[in-house]
Amino acid sequence: MTKSSDRKKRMQSMFGNVSPETLAKQASDSGEETPRTNDAPSRPRSSGSVRAMSDSLSAIEAENEELRRSLSDGERVVDIDPSNIHASFVRDRMDIGSDPQFPNFVASIEESGQQVPVLVRPMKDRVGHYQLAYGHRRWQACRHLGQPVKAIVRELSDEDLVIAQGRENTERKDLSFIEQALFAHSLKERGFTRKTIAQSLGRDGGSALPYISMLTALVDALPSDLLHRIGPAPKSGRPRWDRFAELYRKGALSAQKASSIDDLVESSDWVSMDSDVRLTRLIGVLETKKAQPASREIKNDAGKNVIKVTKTAKATQISIDQSASDGFSDWLVEQLPELLRAYSGKQETKR
């Protein structure tokens, strides 16, 4: 049996053994538009990793499974003006506009149409308006293109909405570790239980609740504005973020380290860095050890250390062992004004 045949049967089984052709006919009979196709030759695709292709297939299958469930429940896909759709009351993603892949996503929808509907619920206080549960990137792309959004409308409680929102992103593997943490923290701030938060992230079992506590504690340890300045950091998991939080220790950061962080974040290079590089650079700043001051010891004729000179960027400190140099420190202090005048005169001569 060929791979093509396997794929066809696999996709057909996800729609309850209804063929794609039959599904398309059902959508047509229901009065809904079928996604438009492009007769022009498709653009050659650049080769990617096998893992990336596998993740894309998993995402498509997860989307198709959601669509199959919706159709089996008798739900219809409708077209909604994107201006009548409003974001979820809790953010699960960082700024979509800063996502370097978003322009490609928009181009894909422009070329092939919106293949998978978003999920919305009617807004009780605004007739004809809807709140988004999931599909924020699809909604933003359609709004950018000025085309209607294909959506499934479903009555959802707040708890149902956040669970659907979180699970859809978890199945698609779209949320980075820090985005999950921020999402969990936002839900906690709104009074949702750890159990509900765990369900929204697809977590169950004995480790689910401690995991949620870990996520929210990490966000509490770091400034929210700095987290958003860093970005999603999709390649950075828990160990990197734990290390950053350990080094940062909000409220206990030295003035020197805080200044170094501010300098990096405000630098011209910051904007051009991807978010994973930003996190790595910040960890590097915090891991840099304070330079030890240079010191020098001066011995007397008997070979005993008498004077220690310690030099830093801001000052030079001279320490004299009184027991080894009786009266020397007093003599040196008396000589300092004359030494200073001699040095100043020497500097004037150089000019």
Short mmCIF file of C-alpha atoms in Angstrom, two decimals:
data_model
loop_
_atom_site.label_atom_id
_atom_site.label_comp_id
_atom_site.label_asym_id
_atom_site.label_seq_id
_atom_site.Cartn_x
_atom_site.Cartn_y
_atom_site.Cartn_z
CA MET A 1 0.00 0.00 0.00
CA THR A 2 1.39 3.42 -0.94
CA LYS A 3 2.09 6.28 1.49
CA SER A 4 -0.46 8.39 -0.39
CA SER A 5 -3.13 5.75 0.17
CA ASP A 6 -2.21 5.48 3.85
CA ARG A 7 -2.47 9.23 4.29
CA LYS A 8 -5.85 9.36 2.55
CA LYS A 9 -7.29 6.62 4.77
CA ARG A 10 -5.80 8.24 7.83
CA MET A 11 -7.36 11.61 7.10
CA GLN A 12 -10.68 9.97 6.12
CA SER A 13 -10.86 8.11 9.43
CA MET A 14 -10.50 11.39 11.30
CA PHE A 15 -13.76 12.55 9.75
CA GLY A 16 -15.68 9.47 10.87
CA ASN A 17 -14.92 7.60 7.61
CA VAL A 18 -16.49 10.39 5.60
CA SER A 19 -14.43 11.09 2.50
CA PRO A 20 -13.07 14.60 1.87
CA GLU A 21 -15.25 14.76 -1.27
CA THR A 22 -18.40 13.97 0.73
CA LEU A 23 -17.40 16.49 3.40
CA ALA A 24 -16.91 19.18 0.79
CA LYS A 25 -20.36 18.39 -0.67
CA GLN A 26 -21.94 18.66 2.82
CA ALA A 27 -20.34 22.06 3.32
CA SER A 28 -21.63 23.14 -0.12
CA ASP A 29 -25.16 21.87 0.59
CA SER A 30 -25.21 23.78 3.89
CA GLY A 31 -24.83 27.04 1.98
CA GLU A 32 -21.27 27.68 3.19
CA GLU A 33 -18.45 28.67 0.93
CA THR A 34 -15.78 26.08 0.27
CA PRO A 35 -12.20 27.29 0.58
CA ARG A 36 -11.02 28.71 -2.71
CA THR A 37 -8.14 27.09 -4.53
CA ASN A 38 -5.41 28.57 -6.62
CA ASP A 39 -5.02 27.14 -10.14
CA ALA A 40 -1.60 28.69 -10.51
CA PRO A 41 1.38 26.41 -10.01
CA SER A 42 2.36 26.28 -6.36
CA ARG A 43 5.59 27.89 -5.35
CA PRO A 44 8.49 25.55 -4.74
CA ARG A 45 8.88 24.97 -1.03
CA SER A 46 12.20 25.15 0.66
CA SER A 47 13.23 21.91 2.30
CA GLY A 48 12.75 21.77 6.08
CA SER A 49 13.54 19.23 8.73
CA VAL A 50 11.59 15.98 8.92
CA ARG A 51 10.56 16.93 12.42
CA ALA A 52 9.05 20.22 11.23
CA MET A 53 7.05 18.34 8.58
CA SER A 54 5.86 15.85 11.21
CA ASP A 55 4.78 18.69 13.53
CA SER A 56 2.87 20.34 10.68
CA LEU A 57 1.05 17.08 9.91
CA SER A 58 0.18 16.63 13.60
CA ALA A 59 -1.21 20.17 13.71
CA ILE A 60 -3.37 19.55 10.62
CA GLU A 61 -4.69 16.29 12.05
CA ALA A 62 -5.51 17.99 15.37
CA GLU A 63 -7.38 20.73 13.50
CA ASN A 64 -9.24 18.19 11.38
CA GLU A 65 -10.21 16.21 14.46
CA GLU A 66 -11.73 19.37 15.98
CA LEU A 67 -13.58 20.08 12.74
CA ARG A 68 -14.87 16.48 12.59
CA ARG A 69 -16.21 16.75 16.14
CA SER A 70 -17.91 20.03 15.31
CA LEU A 71 -19.57 18.60 12.21
CA SER A 72 -20.69 15.49 14.07
CA ASP A 73 -22.27 17.72 16.72
CA GLY A 74 -24.29 19.46 14.02
CA GLU A 75 -22.32 22.71 14.23
CA ARG A 76 -21.98 24.79 11.09
CA VAL A 77 -19.09 26.83 9.80
CA VAL A 78 -20.18 30.42 9.20
CA ASP A 79 -18.49 33.52 7.78
CA ILE A 80 -18.05 36.41 10.23
CA ASP A 81 -16.69 39.90 9.61
CA PRO A 82 -13.31 40.01 11.42
CA SER A 83 -14.24 43.39 12.93
CA ASN A 84 -17.08 41.64 14.78
CA ILE A 85 -14.69 39.20 16.45
CA HIS A 86 -12.88 40.15 19.65
CA ALA A 87 -9.87 38.59 21.34
CA SER A 88 -10.21 36.20 24.26
CA PHE A 89 -10.29 37.82 27.69
CA VAL A 90 -6.94 36.17 28.44
CA ARG A 91 -3.89 36.25 26.18
CA ASP A 92 -2.15 33.01 25.34
CA ARG A 93 0.34 34.38 22.83
CA MET A 94 2.81 37.18 22.86
CA ASP A 95 2.61 39.79 20.12
CA ILE A 96 1.65 38.03 16.87
CA GLY A 97 2.96 40.97 14.87
CA SER A 98 6.52 40.24 16.03
CA ASP A 99 6.31 36.60 14.90
CA PRO A 100 8.68 36.29 11.91
CA GLN A 101 6.55 33.43 10.51
CA PHE A 102 3.29 35.40 10.56
CA PRO A 103 3.74 36.99 7.07
CA ASN A 104 4.19 33.47 5.64
CA PHE A 105 1.04 32.37 7.46
CA VAL A 106 -0.91 35.28 5.94
CA ALA A 107 0.42 34.41 2.48
CA SER A 108 -0.66 30.79 2.96
CA ILE A 109 -4.24 31.78 3.79
CA GLU A 110 -4.30 34.23 0.88
CA GLU A 111 -3.17 31.49 -1.49
CA SER A 112 -5.11 28.48 -0.18
CA GLY A 113 -7.89 29.98 1.89
CA GLN A 114 -8.68 29.46 5.56
CA GLN A 115 -8.79 25.69 5.82
CA VAL A 116 -9.70 25.38 9.51
CA PRO A 117 -12.36 27.50 11.27
CA VAL A 118 -11.81 29.41 14.49
CA LEU A 119 -13.97 28.88 17.57
CA VAL A 120 -16.01 31.78 18.96
CA ARG A 121 -18.82 32.36 21.43
CA PRO A 122 -21.59 35.00 21.16
CA MET A 123 -21.02 38.11 23.26
CA LYS A 124 -23.95 38.66 25.58
CA ASP A 125 -23.60 42.44 25.72
CA ARG A 126 -23.03 43.00 21.96
CA VAL A 127 -25.44 41.43 19.51
CA GLY A 128 -23.72 40.14 16.39
CA HIS A 129 -20.29 40.22 18.02
CA TYR A 130 -18.23 37.24 19.11
CA GLN A 131 -15.36 36.45 21.46
CA LEU A 132 -12.56 34.25 20.23
CA ALA A 133 -11.69 31.03 22.03
CA TYR A 134 -8.93 29.93 19.65
CA GLY A 135 -7.61 30.76 16.21
CA HIS A 136 -6.08 34.16 16.97
CA ARG A 137 -3.53 33.92 14.16
CA ARG A 138 -6.21 32.90 11.64
CA TRP A 139 -8.41 35.78 12.76
CA GLN A 140 -5.54 38.30 12.51
CA ALA A 141 -4.56 36.96 9.09
CA CYS A 142 -8.12 37.28 7.76
CA ARG A 143 -8.37 40.77 9.20
CA HIS A 144 -5.11 41.67 7.48
CA LEU A 145 -6.45 40.30 4.18
CA GLY A 146 -9.86 41.95 4.61
CA GLN A 147 -11.76 38.69 4.24
CA PRO A 148 -14.45 37.01 6.38
CA VAL A 149 -13.37 34.60 9.09
CA LYS A 150 -14.69 31.05 8.91
CA ALA A 151 -15.86 30.25 12.42
CA ILE A 152 -17.74 27.75 14.54
CA VAL A 153 -20.09 29.49 16.98
CA ARG A 154 -20.58 27.72 20.29
CA GLU A 155 -22.03 28.69 23.66
CA LEU A 156 -19.12 28.54 26.10
CA SER A 157 -18.69 29.37 29.77
CA ASP A 158 -15.51 31.21 30.80
CA GLU A 159 -14.07 27.91 31.98
CA ASP A 160 -15.01 26.12 28.74
CA LEU A 161 -13.45 28.93 26.73
CA VAL A 162 -10.04 28.89 28.45
CA ILE A 163 -9.88 25.09 28.35
CA ALA A 164 -10.66 25.08 24.62
CA GLN A 165 -8.21 27.93 24.04
CA GLY A 166 -5.35 26.30 25.90
CA ARG A 167 -5.89 22.79 24.62
CA GLU A 168 -6.04 23.82 20.98
CA ASN A 169 -2.66 25.53 21.30
CA THR A 170 -1.22 22.60 23.26
CA GLU A 171 -2.31 20.11 20.58
CA ARG A 172 -0.79 22.30 17.89
CA LYS A 173 2.41 22.74 19.92
CA ASP A 174 2.16 26.48 19.30
CA LEU A 175 2.80 27.89 22.76
CA SER A 176 6.35 28.18 24.03
CA PHE A 177 7.21 27.40 27.64
CA ILE A 178 7.09 31.04 28.74
CA GLU A 179 3.82 31.63 26.86
CA GLN A 180 2.32 28.70 28.77
CA ALA A 181 3.60 30.23 32.01
CA LEU A 182 2.13 33.65 31.21
CA PHE A 183 -1.17 32.06 30.15
CA ALA A 184 -1.34 30.08 33.41
CA HIS A 185 -0.46 33.18 35.44
CA SER A 186 -3.16 35.25 33.71
CA LEU A 187 -5.77 32.59 34.47
CA LYS A 188 -4.64 32.45 38.10
CA GLU A 189 -4.96 36.25 38.36
CA ARG A 190 -8.54 35.92 37.10
CA GLY A 191 -9.41 33.44 39.81
CA PHE A 192 -9.35 30.16 37.89
CA THR A 193 -8.39 27.08 39.89
CA ARG A 194 -5.18 25.19 39.29
CA LYS A 195 -7.26 22.24 38.11
CA THR A 196 -8.92 24.33 35.39
CA ILE A 197 -5.57 25.84 34.39
CA ALA A 198 -4.05 22.35 34.17
CA GLN A 199 -6.95 21.20 31.97
CA SER A 200 -6.47 24.18 29.68
CA LEU A 201 -2.84 23.17 29.16
CA GLY A 202 -3.70 19.51 28.65
CA ARG A 203 -2.06 18.48 31.93
CA ASP A 204 -3.37 15.70 34.14
CA GLY A 205 -2.08 13.24 36.71
CA GLY A 206 -0.31 13.83 39.99
CA SER A 207 2.24 16.28 38.58
CA ALA A 208 -0.31 18.60 36.96
CA LEU A 209 -1.03 20.92 39.89
CA PRO A 210 2.63 21.28 40.99
CA TYR A 211 3.50 22.06 37.36
CA ILE A 212 0.98 24.91 37.30
CA SER A 213 2.35 26.23 40.61
CA MET A 214 5.85 26.18 39.10
CA LEU A 215 4.70 28.13 36.03
CA THR A 216 2.96 30.86 38.02
CA ALA A 217 5.83 31.14 40.53
CA LEU A 218 8.31 31.66 37.70
CA VAL A 219 6.26 34.53 36.26
CA ASP A 220 5.96 36.05 39.75
CA ALA A 221 9.76 36.04 40.01
CA LEU A 222 10.31 38.15 36.89
CA PRO A 223 9.04 41.57 35.73
CA SER A 224 6.16 41.23 33.28
CA ASP A 225 7.45 44.01 31.02
CA LEU A 226 10.86 42.32 30.72
CA LEU A 227 9.24 38.98 29.84
CA HIS A 228 7.32 40.63 27.00
CA ARG A 229 10.43 42.49 25.84
CA ILE A 230 12.21 39.13 25.54
CA GLY A 231 9.40 37.43 23.62
CA PRO A 232 8.23 33.80 23.28
CA ALA A 233 11.68 32.17 22.99
CA PRO A 234 10.24 28.99 21.39
CA LYS A 235 13.50 27.03 21.68
CA SER A 236 13.99 27.78 25.38
CA GLY A 237 12.39 25.40 27.84
CA ARG A 238 12.08 25.26 31.59
CA PRO A 239 15.82 24.85 32.43
CA ARG A 240 16.76 28.11 30.68
CA TRP A 241 13.93 30.08 32.26
CA ASP A 242 14.61 28.59 35.70
CA ARG A 243 18.24 29.67 35.35
CA PHE A 244 17.23 33.18 34.35
CA ALA A 245 14.81 33.50 37.28
CA GLU A 246 17.44 32.15 39.68
CA LEU A 247 19.99 34.71 38.52
CA TYR A 248 17.55 37.59 38.35
CA ARG A 249 15.88 37.23 41.79
CA LYS A 250 13.43 40.10 41.39
CA GLY A 251 13.87 42.63 44.17
CA ALA A 252 17.41 41.49 44.99
CA LEU A 253 19.23 42.39 41.76
CA SER A 254 22.35 44.51 42.19
CA ALA A 255 22.31 48.01 40.75
CA GLN A 256 25.21 47.12 38.45
CA LYS A 257 23.44 44.08 37.00
CA ALA A 258 20.17 45.98 36.63
CA SER A 259 22.00 48.72 34.73
CA SER A 260 23.64 46.14 32.44
CA ILE A 261 20.24 44.61 31.67
CA ASP A 262 18.75 48.02 30.89
CA ASP A 263 21.68 48.82 28.58
CA LEU A 264 21.19 45.55 26.67
CA VAL A 265 17.41 45.86 26.34
CA GLU A 266 17.68 49.45 25.11
CA SER A 267 20.54 48.75 22.69
CA SER A 268 20.08 48.94 18.93
CA ASP A 269 21.01 45.25 18.65
CA TRP A 270 18.08 44.13 20.81
CA VAL A 271 15.42 44.60 18.12
CA SER A 272 17.30 42.49 15.57
CA MET A 273 17.84 39.56 17.98
CA ASP A 274 15.40 36.66 18.00
CA SER A 275 13.80 36.00 21.37
CA ASP A 276 15.92 32.94 22.21
CA VAL A 277 19.10 34.96 21.64
CA ARG A 278 17.74 37.73 23.87
CA LEU A 279 17.23 35.29 26.73
CA THR A 280 20.70 33.82 26.24
CA ARG A 281 22.29 37.28 26.24
CA LEU A 282 20.47 38.26 29.44
CA ILE A 283 21.59 35.08 31.18
CA GLY A 284 25.13 35.85 30.04
CA VAL A 285 24.94 39.34 31.57
CA LEU A 286 23.74 37.94 34.89
CA GLU A 287 26.33 35.15 34.94
CA THR A 288 29.21 37.59 34.46
CA LYS A 289 31.15 37.70 37.70
CA LYS A 290 32.19 41.00 39.22
CA ALA A 291 35.78 41.77 38.34
CA GLN A 292 38.15 41.40 41.29
CA PRO A 293 40.07 44.58 42.12
CA ALA A 294 43.75 44.57 41.22
CA SER A 295 46.04 44.62 44.23
CA ARG A 296 49.76 45.00 44.91
CA GLU A 297 51.79 44.46 48.07
CA ILE A 298 54.99 46.33 48.96
CA LYS A 299 57.53 44.79 51.35
CA ASN A 300 60.08 46.43 53.63
CA ASP A 301 63.78 45.51 53.70
CA ALA A 302 63.01 42.67 56.07
CA GLY A 303 60.68 41.11 53.48
CA LYS A 304 57.49 41.77 55.39
CA ASN A 305 54.37 43.13 53.67
CA VAL A 306 53.89 46.70 54.83
CA ILE A 307 51.76 48.39 52.18
CA LYS A 308 48.86 46.97 50.19
CA VAL A 309 47.53 48.94 47.20
CA THR A 310 44.06 47.97 45.90
CA LYS A 311 42.87 49.56 42.67
CA THR A 312 39.34 49.55 41.24
CA ALA A 313 37.73 51.45 38.39
CA LYS A 314 36.68 54.22 40.76
CA ALA A 315 39.36 54.44 43.46
CA THR A 316 42.78 53.38 44.73
CA GLN A 317 43.05 52.27 48.35
CA ILE A 318 46.35 52.20 50.29
CA SER A 319 46.52 50.08 53.46
CA ILE A 320 49.52 50.28 55.81
CA ASP A 321 50.37 47.66 58.43
CA GLN A 322 50.95 49.79 61.54
CA SER A 323 52.74 47.03 63.42
CA ALA A 324 55.39 46.72 60.72
CA SER A 325 55.92 50.43 60.06
CA ASP A 326 55.78 52.43 63.25
CA GLY A 327 55.02 56.07 62.37
CA PHE A 328 55.21 55.55 58.59
CA SER A 329 51.50 56.17 57.97
CA ASP A 330 51.64 59.49 59.84
CA TRP A 331 54.71 60.54 57.87
CA LEU A 332 53.05 59.59 54.56
CA VAL A 333 49.93 61.60 55.34
CA GLU A 334 52.11 64.66 56.07
CA GLN A 335 53.91 64.22 52.75
CA LEU A 336 50.77 63.84 50.63
CA PRO A 337 50.15 67.59 50.00
CA GLU A 338 53.73 68.04 48.78
CA LEU A 339 53.50 64.88 46.66
CA LEU A 340 50.29 66.11 45.10
CA ARG A 341 51.88 69.51 44.25
CA ALA A 342 54.89 67.79 42.74
CA TYR A 343 52.68 65.57 40.61
CA SER A 344 50.56 68.52 39.43
CA GLY A 345 53.70 70.45 38.49
CA LYS A 346 54.96 67.50 36.51
CA GLN A 347 51.67 67.30 34.62
CA GLU A 348 51.85 71.03 33.80
CA THR A 349 55.36 70.58 32.42
CA LYS A 350 54.12 67.86 30.05
CA ARG A 351 51.57 70.26 28.58
#
